[in-house]
Structures are given as C-alpha cells and as structure tokens.
PDB file of C-alpha atoms in Angstrom:
ATOM      1  CA  UNK A  12      -7.059  15.408   6.495  1.00 44.00           C
ATOM      2  CA  UNK A  13      -7.434  15.542  10.249  1.00 40.00           C
ATOM      3  CA  UNK A  14      -4.270  15.511  12.348  1.00 36.00           C
ATOM      4  CA  UNK A  15      -5.327  12.507  14.440  1.00 35.00           C
ATOM      5  CA  UNK A  16      -2.255  10.574  13.342  1.00 36.00           C
ATOM      6  CA  UNK A  17       0.237  13.469  13.452  1.00 35.00           C
ATOM      7  CA  UNK A  18       2.282  12.044  16.320  1.00 33.00           C
ATOM      8  CA  UNK A  19       2.500   8.704  14.548  1.00 34.00           C
ATOM      9  CA  UNK A  20       3.666  10.392  11.335  1.00 36.00           C
ATOM     10  CA  UNK A  21       6.470  12.241  13.093  1.00 33.00           C
ATOM     11  CA  UNK A  22       7.596   9.158  14.988  1.00 35.00           C
ATOM     12  CA  UNK A  23       7.682   6.872  11.969  1.00 36.00           C
ATOM     13  CA  UNK A  24       9.302   9.328   9.578  1.00 36.00           C
ATOM     14  CA  UNK A  25      12.698   8.978  11.238  1.00 33.00           C
ATOM     15  CA  UNK A  26      13.382   5.350  10.304  1.00 35.00           C
ATOM     16  CA  UNK A  27      14.015   3.365   7.154  1.00 35.00           C
ATOM     17  CA  UNK A  28      11.411   1.940   4.821  1.00 36.00           C
ATOM     18  CA  UNK A  29       9.644  -1.275   5.619  1.00 36.00           C
ATOM     19  CA  UNK A  30       6.650  -3.188   4.334  1.00 38.00           C
ATOM     20  CA  UNK A  31       6.677  -1.704   0.830  1.00 43.00           C
ATOM     21  CA  UNK A  32       4.125  -4.149  -0.569  1.00 48.00           C
ATOM     22  CA  UNK A  33       0.937  -5.672   0.855  1.00 47.00           C
ATOM     23  CA  UNK A  34       0.869  -9.362   1.660  1.00 42.00           C
ATOM     24  CA  UNK A  35      -0.939 -11.637  -0.791  1.00 53.00           C
ATOM     25  CA  UNK A  36      -1.879 -10.990  -4.407  1.00 87.00           C
ATOM     26  CA  UNK A  37      -3.236  -7.650  -5.566  1.00 96.00           C
ATOM     27  CA  UNK A  38      -5.773  -7.787  -8.385  1.00 96.00           C
ATOM     28  CA  UNK A  39      -5.099  -5.878 -11.615  1.00 96.00           C
ATOM     29  CA  UNK A  40      -8.499  -4.965 -13.129  1.00 97.00           C
ATOM     30  CA  UNK A  41      -8.980  -5.747 -16.811  1.00 96.00           C
ATOM     31  CA  UNK A  42     -12.474  -4.221 -16.978  1.00 97.00           C
ATOM     32  CA  UNK A  43     -14.617  -1.820 -14.964  1.00 98.00           C
ATOM     33  CA  UNK A  44     -14.964  -3.007 -11.362  1.00 98.00           C
ATOM     34  CA  UNK A  45     -17.809  -1.414  -9.411  1.00 98.00           C
ATOM     35  CA  UNK A  46     -16.498  -1.172  -5.863  1.00 98.00           C
ATOM     36  CA  UNK A  47     -19.942   0.119  -4.813  1.00 98.00           C
ATOM     37  CA  UNK A  48     -22.798  -1.781  -6.441  1.00 97.00           C
ATOM     38  CA  UNK A  49     -25.541   0.761  -5.738  1.00 97.00           C
ATOM     39  CA  UNK A  50     -27.428  -1.616  -3.445  1.00 97.00           C
ATOM     40  CA  UNK A  51     -25.361  -2.583  -0.398  1.00 98.00           C
ATOM     41  CA  UNK A  52     -21.830  -2.746   0.997  1.00 98.00           C
ATOM     42  CA  UNK A  53     -20.892  -6.096  -0.524  1.00 98.00           C
ATOM     43  CA  UNK A  54     -17.123  -6.264  -1.096  1.00 98.00           C
ATOM     44  CA  UNK A  55     -16.439  -3.518   1.438  1.00 98.00           C
ATOM     45  CA  UNK A  56     -15.523  -3.509   5.137  1.00 98.00           C
ATOM     46  CA  UNK A  57     -15.933  -0.812   7.772  1.00 98.00           C
ATOM     47  CA  UNK A  58     -13.607   0.583  10.420  1.00 98.00           C
ATOM     48  CA  UNK A  59     -14.250   3.239  13.057  1.00 98.00           C
ATOM     49  CA  UNK A  60     -11.729   4.412  15.635  1.00 98.00           C
ATOM     50  CA  UNK A  61     -14.185   4.051  18.532  1.00 97.00           C
ATOM     51  CA  UNK A  62     -16.046   0.843  17.590  1.00 98.00           C
ATOM     52  CA  UNK A  63     -13.448  -0.885  15.325  1.00 98.00           C
ATOM     53  CA  UNK A  64     -15.049  -3.297  12.822  1.00 97.00           C
ATOM     54  CA  UNK A  65     -18.532  -2.717  14.229  1.00 97.00           C
ATOM     55  CA  UNK A  66     -20.701   0.108  12.867  1.00 98.00           C
ATOM     56  CA  UNK A  67     -23.591   0.382  15.359  1.00 98.00           C
ATOM     57  CA  UNK A  68     -24.450   3.954  14.253  1.00 98.00           C
ATOM     58  CA  UNK A  69     -24.553   2.955  10.582  1.00 98.00           C
ATOM     59  CA  UNK A  70     -21.995   5.557   9.643  1.00 98.00           C
ATOM     60  CA  UNK A  71     -21.633   3.715   6.326  1.00 98.00           C
ATOM     61  CA  UNK A  72     -24.939   2.945   4.615  1.00 98.00           C
ATOM     62  CA  UNK A  73     -26.808   3.055   1.311  1.00 98.00           C
ATOM     63  CA  UNK A  74     -29.440   5.784   0.894  1.00 98.00           C
ATOM     64  CA  UNK A  75     -31.539   6.052  -2.286  1.00 97.00           C
ATOM     65  CA  UNK A  76     -28.932   4.130  -4.273  1.00 98.00           C
ATOM     66  CA  UNK A  77     -26.043   6.296  -3.073  1.00 98.00           C
ATOM     67  CA  UNK A  78     -23.172   5.339  -0.825  1.00 98.00           C
ATOM     68  CA  UNK A  79     -23.843   7.463   2.247  1.00 98.00           C
ATOM     69  CA  UNK A  80     -21.111   8.282   4.771  1.00 98.00           C
ATOM     70  CA  UNK A  81     -22.795  10.147   7.633  1.00 98.00           C
ATOM     71  CA  UNK A  82     -19.530  11.488   9.105  1.00 97.00           C
ATOM     72  CA  UNK A  83     -20.475  10.367  12.622  1.00 97.00           C
ATOM     73  CA  UNK A  84     -17.024   9.141  13.636  1.00 96.00           C
ATOM     74  CA  UNK A  85     -13.514   8.831  12.231  1.00 98.00           C
ATOM     75  CA  UNK A  86     -12.727   5.803  10.105  1.00 98.00           C
ATOM     76  CA  UNK A  87     -13.213   4.382   6.632  1.00 98.00           C
ATOM     77  CA  UNK A  88     -14.910   2.061   4.225  1.00 98.00           C
ATOM     78  CA  UNK A  89     -12.329  -0.300   2.678  1.00 98.00           C
ATOM     79  CA  UNK A  90     -12.255  -2.685  -0.253  1.00 98.00           C
ATOM     80  CA  UNK A  91     -11.926  -6.297   0.832  1.00 98.00           C
ATOM     81  CA  UNK A  92      -9.386  -6.881  -1.948  1.00 97.00           C
ATOM     82  CA  UNK A  93      -6.062  -5.240  -2.714  1.00 98.00           C
ATOM     83  CA  UNK A  94      -5.568  -3.760  -6.196  1.00 98.00           C
ATOM     84  CA  UNK A  95      -2.732  -2.526  -8.420  1.00 97.00           C
ATOM     85  CA  UNK A  96      -2.481  -0.730 -11.776  1.00 97.00           C
ATOM     86  CA  UNK A  97      -5.866   0.956 -11.983  1.00 98.00           C
ATOM     87  CA  UNK A  98      -7.738   4.208 -12.333  1.00 98.00           C
ATOM     88  CA  UNK A  99     -10.133   4.686  -9.435  1.00 98.00           C
ATOM     89  CA  UNK A 100     -13.073   7.006 -10.074  1.00 98.00           C
ATOM     90  CA  UNK A 101     -15.059   8.647  -7.272  1.00 98.00           C
ATOM     91  CA  UNK A 102     -17.996  10.996  -7.803  1.00 98.00           C
ATOM     92  CA  UNK A 103     -19.137  12.636  -4.575  1.00 98.00           C
ATOM     93  CA  UNK A 104     -21.052  15.570  -3.120  1.00 98.00           C
ATOM     94  CA  UNK A 105     -21.310  16.921   0.403  1.00 98.00           C
ATOM     95  CA  UNK A 106     -24.304  16.419   2.663  1.00 98.00           C
ATOM     96  CA  UNK A 107     -25.590  18.801   5.318  1.00 97.00           C
ATOM     97  CA  UNK A 108     -23.731  17.407   8.358  1.00 97.00           C
ATOM     98  CA  UNK A 109     -20.517  19.100   9.471  1.00 97.00           C
ATOM     99  CA  UNK A 110     -18.312  18.578  12.513  1.00 96.00           C
ATOM    100  CA  UNK A 111     -19.656  21.815  13.960  1.00 95.00           C
ATOM    101  CA  UNK A 112     -16.419  23.723  13.478  1.00 96.00           C
ATOM    102  CA  UNK A 113     -15.408  26.492  11.084  1.00 97.00           C
ATOM    103  CA  UNK A 114     -13.047  24.385   8.974  1.00 97.00           C
ATOM    104  CA  UNK A 115     -13.674  23.047   5.467  1.00 97.00           C
ATOM    105  CA  UNK A 116     -15.603  19.868   4.745  1.00 98.00           C
ATOM    106  CA  UNK A 117     -13.131  17.009   4.796  1.00 98.00           C
ATOM    107  CA  UNK A 118     -12.778  13.463   3.526  1.00 98.00           C
ATOM    108  CA  UNK A 119     -10.241  11.471   1.555  1.00 98.00           C
ATOM    109  CA  UNK A 120      -9.568   8.635  -0.851  1.00 98.00           C
ATOM    110  CA  UNK A 121      -6.781   6.421   0.526  1.00 98.00           C
ATOM    111  CA  UNK A 122      -4.688   4.542  -2.047  1.00 98.00           C
ATOM    112  CA  UNK A 123      -2.441   1.484  -1.661  1.00 98.00           C
ATOM    113  CA  UNK A 124      -3.598   0.901   1.925  1.00 98.00           C
ATOM    114  CA  UNK A 125      -1.695  -1.829   3.787  1.00 97.00           C
ATOM    115  CA  UNK A 126      -1.129  -3.094   7.300  1.00 97.00           C
ATOM    116  CA  UNK A 127      -3.701  -3.539  10.058  1.00 97.00           C
ATOM    117  CA  UNK A 128      -6.921  -1.569  10.363  1.00 98.00           C
ATOM    118  CA  UNK A 129      -6.335   1.511  12.492  1.00 97.00           C
ATOM    119  CA  UNK A 130      -2.570   1.070  12.457  1.00 97.00           C
ATOM    120  CA  UNK A 131      -2.090   4.828  12.000  1.00 97.00           C
ATOM    121  CA  UNK A 132      -3.199   6.444  15.249  1.00 95.00           C
ATOM    122  CA  UNK A 133      -6.005   3.912  15.673  1.00 96.00           C
ATOM    123  CA  UNK A 134      -7.793   5.499  12.726  1.00 97.00           C
ATOM    124  CA  UNK A 135      -6.259   4.845   9.282  1.00 98.00           C
ATOM    125  CA  UNK A 136      -4.091   2.305   7.443  1.00 98.00           C
ATOM    126  CA  UNK A 137      -0.657   2.942   5.955  1.00 98.00           C
ATOM    127  CA  UNK A 138      -1.531   4.575   2.637  1.00 98.00           C
ATOM    128  CA  UNK A 139      -1.267   7.540   0.286  1.00 98.00           C
ATOM    129  CA  UNK A 140      -4.233   9.858   0.626  1.00 98.00           C
ATOM    130  CA  UNK A 141      -5.796  11.713  -2.252  1.00 98.00           C
ATOM    131  CA  UNK A 142      -7.335  14.603  -0.324  1.00 98.00           C
ATOM    132  CA  UNK A 143     -11.019  15.461  -0.799  1.00 98.00           C
ATOM    133  CA  UNK A 144     -11.143  18.459   1.573  1.00 97.00           C
ATOM    134  CA  UNK A 145     -12.587  21.692   0.179  1.00 97.00           C
ATOM    135  CA  UNK A 146      -9.921  23.796  -1.490  1.00 97.00           C
ATOM    136  CA  UNK A 147      -7.421  20.938  -1.222  1.00 97.00           C
ATOM    137  CA  UNK A 148      -8.977  18.332  -3.520  1.00 98.00           C
ATOM    138  CA  UNK A 149      -6.166  16.384  -5.161  1.00 98.00           C
ATOM    139  CA  UNK A 150      -3.473  17.034  -2.547  1.00 98.00           C
ATOM    140  CA  UNK A 151      -1.446  13.902  -1.757  1.00 98.00           C
ATOM    141  CA  UNK A 152      -0.608  12.973   1.843  1.00 98.00           C
ATOM    142  CA  UNK A 153       1.656  10.141   3.011  1.00 98.00           C
ATOM    143  CA  UNK A 154       0.271   8.198   5.977  1.00 98.00           C
ATOM    144  CA  UNK A 155       2.764   5.860   7.685  1.00 97.00           C
ATOM    145  CA  UNK A 156       1.540   3.297  10.179  1.00 97.00           C
ATOM    146  CA  UNK A 157       2.446   0.389  12.443  1.00 97.00           C
ATOM    147  CA  UNK A 158       2.295  -3.283  11.552  1.00 96.00           C
ATOM    148  CA  UNK A 159       0.630  -5.937  13.687  1.00 95.00           C
ATOM    149  CA  UNK A 160       3.825  -6.385  15.718  1.00 96.00           C
ATOM    150  CA  UNK A 161       4.152  -2.654  16.383  1.00 95.00           C
ATOM    151  CA  UNK A 162       6.927  -2.106  13.858  1.00 97.00           C
ATOM    152  CA  UNK A 163       6.907   0.819  11.424  1.00 96.00           C
ATOM    153  CA  UNK A 164       5.342   0.757   7.963  1.00 96.00           C
ATOM    154  CA  UNK A 165       6.764   3.793   6.189  1.00 94.00           C
ATOM    155  CA  UNK A 166       5.307   5.461   3.140  1.00 97.00           C
ATOM    156  CA  UNK A 167       7.032   7.735   0.638  1.00 97.00           C
ATOM    157  CA  UNK A 168       6.474   9.366  -2.721  1.00 98.00           C
ATOM    158  CA  UNK A 169       8.432  11.740  -4.933  1.00 98.00           C
ATOM    159  CA  UNK A 170       7.221  14.647  -7.047  1.00 98.00           C
ATOM    160  CA  UNK A 171       8.490  17.680  -8.949  1.00 98.00           C
ATOM    161  CA  UNK A 172       7.557  20.733  -6.909  1.00 98.00           C
ATOM    162  CA  UNK A 173       7.774  24.478  -6.533  1.00 98.00           C
ATOM    163  CA  UNK A 174       7.246  26.414  -3.308  1.00 97.00           C
ATOM    164  CA  UNK A 175       4.400  28.880  -3.272  1.00 94.00           C
ATOM    165  CA  UNK A 176       4.399  32.191  -1.394  1.00 95.00           C
ATOM    166  CA  UNK A 177       3.068  30.271   1.618  1.00 95.00           C
ATOM    167  CA  UNK A 178       6.186  28.030   1.436  1.00 96.00           C
ATOM    168  CA  UNK A 179       4.072  24.954   0.688  1.00 97.00           C
ATOM    169  CA  UNK A 180       5.272  22.484  -1.969  1.00 98.00           C
ATOM    170  CA  UNK A 181       3.010  22.259  -5.018  1.00 98.00           C
ATOM    171  CA  UNK A 182       3.308  19.849  -7.916  1.00 98.00           C
ATOM    172  CA  UNK A 183       4.805  21.366 -11.049  1.00 98.00           C
ATOM    173  CA  UNK A 184       6.332  19.494 -13.958  1.00 96.00           C
ATOM    174  CA  UNK A 185       9.983  20.485 -14.231  1.00 96.00           C
ATOM    175  CA  UNK A 186      10.146  21.648 -10.625  1.00 98.00           C
ATOM    176  CA  UNK A 187      12.657  20.508  -8.025  1.00 98.00           C
ATOM    177  CA  UNK A 188      12.526  16.814  -7.161  1.00 98.00           C
ATOM    178  CA  UNK A 189      11.365  16.226  -3.593  1.00 98.00           C
ATOM    179  CA  UNK A 190      10.668  13.015  -1.689  1.00 98.00           C
ATOM    180  CA  UNK A 191       7.953  13.008   0.963  1.00 98.00           C
ATOM    181  CA  UNK A 192       8.040  10.610   3.911  1.00 96.00           C
ATOM    182  CA  UNK A 193       5.593  12.768   5.833  1.00 92.00           C
ATOM    183  CA  UNK A 194       3.484  15.820   5.185  1.00 93.00           C
ATOM    184  CA  UNK A 195       1.467  17.013   2.223  1.00 97.00           C
ATOM    185  CA  UNK A 196       2.036  17.604  -1.466  1.00 98.00           C
ATOM    186  CA  UNK A 197      -0.367  20.373  -2.488  1.00 98.00           C
ATOM    187  CA  UNK A 198      -2.145  20.325  -5.836  1.00 98.00           C
ATOM    188  CA  UNK A 199      -0.692  22.587  -8.503  1.00 98.00           C
ATOM    189  CA  UNK A 200      -2.916  25.680  -8.092  1.00 97.00           C
ATOM    190  CA  UNK A 201      -3.757  25.559  -4.390  1.00 97.00           C
ATOM    191  CA  UNK A 202      -4.613  29.162  -3.487  1.00 96.00           C
ATOM    192  CA  UNK A 203      -1.980  30.426  -0.999  1.00 96.00           C
ATOM    193  CA  UNK A 204      -4.543  32.870   0.393  1.00 95.00           C
ATOM    194  CA  UNK A 205      -7.239  30.226   0.942  1.00 95.00           C
ATOM    195  CA  UNK A 206      -8.206  30.270   4.631  1.00 93.00           C
ATOM    196  CA  UNK A 207      -9.845  26.810   4.732  1.00 94.00           C
ATOM    197  CA  UNK A 208     -13.176  28.047   6.106  1.00 97.00           C
ATOM    198  CA  UNK A 209     -16.369  26.047   5.647  1.00 97.00           C
ATOM    199  CA  UNK A 210     -17.772  26.161   2.094  1.00 97.00           C
ATOM    200  CA  UNK A 211     -15.259  28.734   0.842  1.00 94.00           C
ATOM    201  CA  UNK A 212     -13.268  28.312  -2.365  1.00 93.00           C
ATOM    202  CA  UNK A 213      -9.807  29.069  -3.635  1.00 94.00           C
ATOM    203  CA  UNK A 214      -9.663  31.277  -6.719  1.00 95.00           C
ATOM    204  CA  UNK A 215      -8.451  28.455  -8.990  1.00 97.00           C
ATOM    205  CA  UNK A 216     -10.388  25.526  -7.495  1.00 97.00           C
ATOM    206  CA  UNK A 217     -11.685  23.027 -10.056  1.00 97.00           C
ATOM    207  CA  UNK A 218     -13.824  21.018  -7.638  1.00 98.00           C
ATOM    208  CA  UNK A 219     -17.583  21.615  -7.794  1.00 98.00           C
ATOM    209  CA  UNK A 220     -19.426  23.924  -5.368  1.00 95.00           C
ATOM    210  CA  UNK A 221     -21.240  22.368  -2.371  1.00 93.00           C
ATOM    211  CA  UNK A 222     -24.358  20.474  -3.449  1.00 93.00           C
ATOM    212  CA  UNK A 223     -22.893  19.550  -6.851  1.00 98.00           C
ATOM    213  CA  UNK A 224     -21.023  16.405  -7.861  1.00 98.00           C
ATOM    214  CA  UNK A 225     -17.225  16.391  -8.045  1.00 98.00           C
ATOM    215  CA  UNK A 226     -15.393  13.720 -10.039  1.00 98.00           C
ATOM    216  CA  UNK A 227     -11.954  12.642  -8.786  1.00 98.00           C
ATOM    217  CA  UNK A 228      -9.793  10.143 -10.691  1.00 98.00           C
ATOM    218  CA  UNK A 229      -6.571   8.720  -9.289  1.00 98.00           C
ATOM    219  CA  UNK A 230      -4.605   6.743 -11.854  1.00 98.00           C
ATOM    220  CA  UNK A 231      -2.059   4.447 -10.211  1.00 98.00           C
ATOM    221  CA  UNK A 232       0.421   2.583 -12.407  1.00 97.00           C
ATOM    222  CA  UNK A 233       3.387   1.032 -10.672  1.00 94.00           C
ATOM    223  CA  UNK A 234       4.768   3.703  -8.356  1.00 96.00           C
ATOM    224  CA  UNK A 235       3.232   6.591 -10.321  1.00 97.00           C
ATOM    225  CA  UNK A 236       0.060   8.475  -9.389  1.00 98.00           C
ATOM    226  CA  UNK A 237      -1.833  11.059 -11.446  1.00 98.00           C
ATOM    227  CA  UNK A 238      -4.852  12.873  -9.980  1.00 98.00           C
ATOM    228  CA  UNK A 239      -7.605  14.553 -11.998  1.00 98.00           C
ATOM    229  CA  UNK A 240     -10.420  16.655 -10.575  1.00 98.00           C
ATOM    230  CA  UNK A 241     -13.370  17.233 -12.914  1.00 98.00           C
ATOM    231  CA  UNK A 242     -11.113  16.241 -15.813  1.00 98.00           C
ATOM    232  CA  UNK A 243      -8.208  18.563 -14.910  1.00 98.00           C
ATOM    233  CA  UNK A 244      -4.808  17.093 -13.973  1.00 98.00           C
ATOM    234  CA  UNK A 245      -3.988  18.629 -10.576  1.00 98.00           C
ATOM    235  CA  UNK A 246      -1.215  16.457  -9.134  1.00 98.00           C
ATOM    236  CA  UNK A 247       1.415  13.871 -10.023  1.00 98.00           C
ATOM    237  CA  UNK A 248       3.835  11.747  -8.023  1.00 98.00           C
ATOM    238  CA  UNK A 249       6.221   8.892  -8.756  1.00 98.00           C
ATOM    239  CA  UNK A 250       8.509   6.403  -7.019  1.00 97.00           C
ATOM    240  CA  UNK A 251       5.817   5.673  -4.442  1.00 97.00           C
ATOM    241  CA  UNK A 252       7.099   3.161  -1.907  1.00 93.00           C
ATOM    242  CA  UNK A 253       4.099   0.936  -2.514  1.00 86.00           C
ATOM    243  CA  UNK A 254       2.194   0.238  -5.697  1.00 93.00           C
ATOM    244  CA  UNK A 255      -0.694  -1.891  -4.450  1.00 97.00           C
ATOM    245  CA  UNK A 256      -3.146  -2.226  -1.600  1.00 98.00           C
ATOM    246  CA  UNK A 257      -6.733  -1.693  -0.549  1.00 98.00           C
ATOM    247  CA  UNK A 258      -8.683   1.454  -1.426  1.00 98.00           C
ATOM    248  CA  UNK A 259     -10.434   3.409   1.343  1.00 98.00           C
ATOM    249  CA  UNK A 260     -13.027   6.171   1.638  1.00 98.00           C
ATOM    250  CA  UNK A 261     -12.783   8.216   4.823  1.00 98.00           C
ATOM    251  CA  UNK A 262     -15.318   9.386   7.374  1.00 98.00           C
ATOM    252  CA  UNK A 263     -13.990  12.572   9.012  1.00 97.00           C
ATOM    253  CA  UNK A 264     -16.930  14.333  10.636  1.00 97.00           C
ATOM    254  CA  UNK A 265     -18.615  15.495   7.417  1.00 98.00           C
ATOM    255  CA  UNK A 266     -21.496  13.905   5.534  1.00 98.00           C
ATOM    256  CA  UNK A 267     -20.639  12.589   2.084  1.00 98.00           C
ATOM    257  CA  UNK A 268     -22.689  11.014  -0.712  1.00 98.00           C
ATOM    258  CA  UNK A 269     -20.963   8.907  -3.382  1.00 98.00           C
ATOM    259  CA  UNK A 270     -22.634   7.833  -6.616  1.00 98.00           C
ATOM    260  CA  UNK A 271     -19.583   6.328  -8.324  1.00 98.00           C
ATOM    261  CA  UNK A 272     -16.794   4.293  -6.738  1.00 98.00           C
ATOM    262  CA  UNK A 273     -15.210   2.089  -9.377  1.00 98.00           C
ATOM    263  CA  UNK A 274     -11.969   0.915 -10.980  1.00 98.00           C
ATOM    264  CA  UNK A 275     -10.962   1.103 -14.632  1.00 98.00           C
ATOM    265  CA  UNK A 276      -8.231  -0.879 -16.328  1.00 97.00           C
ATOM    266  CA  UNK A 277      -4.943   0.783 -17.321  1.00 94.00           C
ATOM    267  CA  UNK A 278      -1.935  -0.486 -19.210  1.00 79.00           C
ATOM    268  CA  UNK A 279       0.667  -1.559 -16.595  1.00 66.00           C
ATOM    269  CA  UNK A 280       3.572  -0.830 -18.954  1.00 66.00           C
ATOM    270  CA  UNK A 281       2.424   2.721 -19.572  1.00 64.00           C
ATOM    271  CA  UNK A 282       2.744   5.540 -17.056  1.00 59.00           C
ATOM    272  CA  UNK A 283      -0.323   7.596 -16.097  1.00 63.00           C
ATOM    273  CA  UNK A 284      -1.348  10.065 -18.772  1.00 63.00           C
TER     274      UNK A 284
END
C-alpha cells in the first residue's frame, strides 16, 4: 500500500468514530455475483487521482477476457453497489509493468468502502484494505477518509496479535487483543527479514510466484473478516467499525490481470470460518 494518504491517516486517527455505515442499502448476495463479467466494466466505476472519474489512458480495461489494470496512475475500480455479508474472491497475476522502482509489486482489495471517491488523500475511499503487495498478501490496513463536508470518516478493526522480532503486529489466535485505527495488521507468517524488493519472496509466503495466479478470499460477516490466500487462512479481524460498503481493486503503479472477481453468499448469523 503506497503512503499517499499517510498524512490523512495520522490526522484522522486522533478523533472519535464517525460514519460507521454507508448510506443506502447494502446488498447481501444469496448466490454467486460476478463483479467482473469477462466482457466489459458493466457494474463498475473508475477513479484516478489525476483525472477523477475519467479514464483517458484506459488504465482499467478488458484484455483477452481478463480484467486488466495497467497500473498507469493511482486509483481504483469500484463496484457501483454496496455489499455486506459476503465472501469476495479475487484471482490475479502480475503483468510486466512496474513503477520503475526497486519495491515489490503492489495492489490491494479494498473492503467496506464508503464516503466520497478520493476522500483519502485524493486517492482512495474510507475502507479496510486486504493487501495484495508481494510478501504482504493478506495484510489488513485501515484507511480513514473525509466525508463530502470535510469531516472525518474513521475506520477501525480489532485482532488478536503477537509482535514479531521486527516489532510488527501479526495476527495470531489467542494473542493480545489490539484495536487498529491506523496502520497495518500483518498476516500471520510475514517474514521479518523480508526486504520488500521486487519479485522477492518471504520464506513462508503462500502467494504464487510472479506469472502464476494467486487466489485471495476475504470473507466478511458483520464486523468480522477472514482472509485466505491460496486456501490458507492468513489473517483475521473482528469488531470492524463498518460492515458494508463498496468493493475496490487498486491501481498502484503495477500491472495486474484479474480473471475472477466475484462474491459468494455466506450465512450472516455465522462468523467467518
């Protein structure tokens, strides 16, 4: 996750919570909902920090039946509708384009997104990010924002954590309870020695190597979130300050191909498995 919104995060973290739920009704899927239909961007909207709702460079497009995010600009593809109580499935692989730097390939799946487009630093919406960056797939990041009137929209989540040798909090069942109003909750086996260099891997990474498909599932039921990467549970959180909203796929300077972007029904009375 790029630090474009870092100043906004630090500013908003000081206040109380506000805007816990999106306006309007959020749909609860009772069957598989294909958010990407394999043909076009029907049901989705675009946002780029520099051109707003316009996409003159076609950063978001369909190529050979795949959702293609070129990475040329910071922004996102968003669902037109808000959703609650679902399991969102994304299968993706990296393309050739990078941002030209030495850092890892980076994107994200933003959950429960609310507020105006670009409310967080002109780039994101208030949301909880499921990180897709190399070596960090499955990390959870809280992204606060501003509402249309300029007031704060805060975001929080709670998890059971342990501190690694790098002093970063990682999810661990039975660990110490910690509430996040800013910052990052690392996935359970994030390698403390991982240097986050392009196309490198941590020793326990479960994501697929570059050029292969990675499957990420984020199951959201009420205020609980469970993240799986290639079938392995890597992160959990609960008591999220919001339990509904739009779902976003980021563009962050790296080319991404997506073959699956869909919702599956879950039982609202049952926590994520």
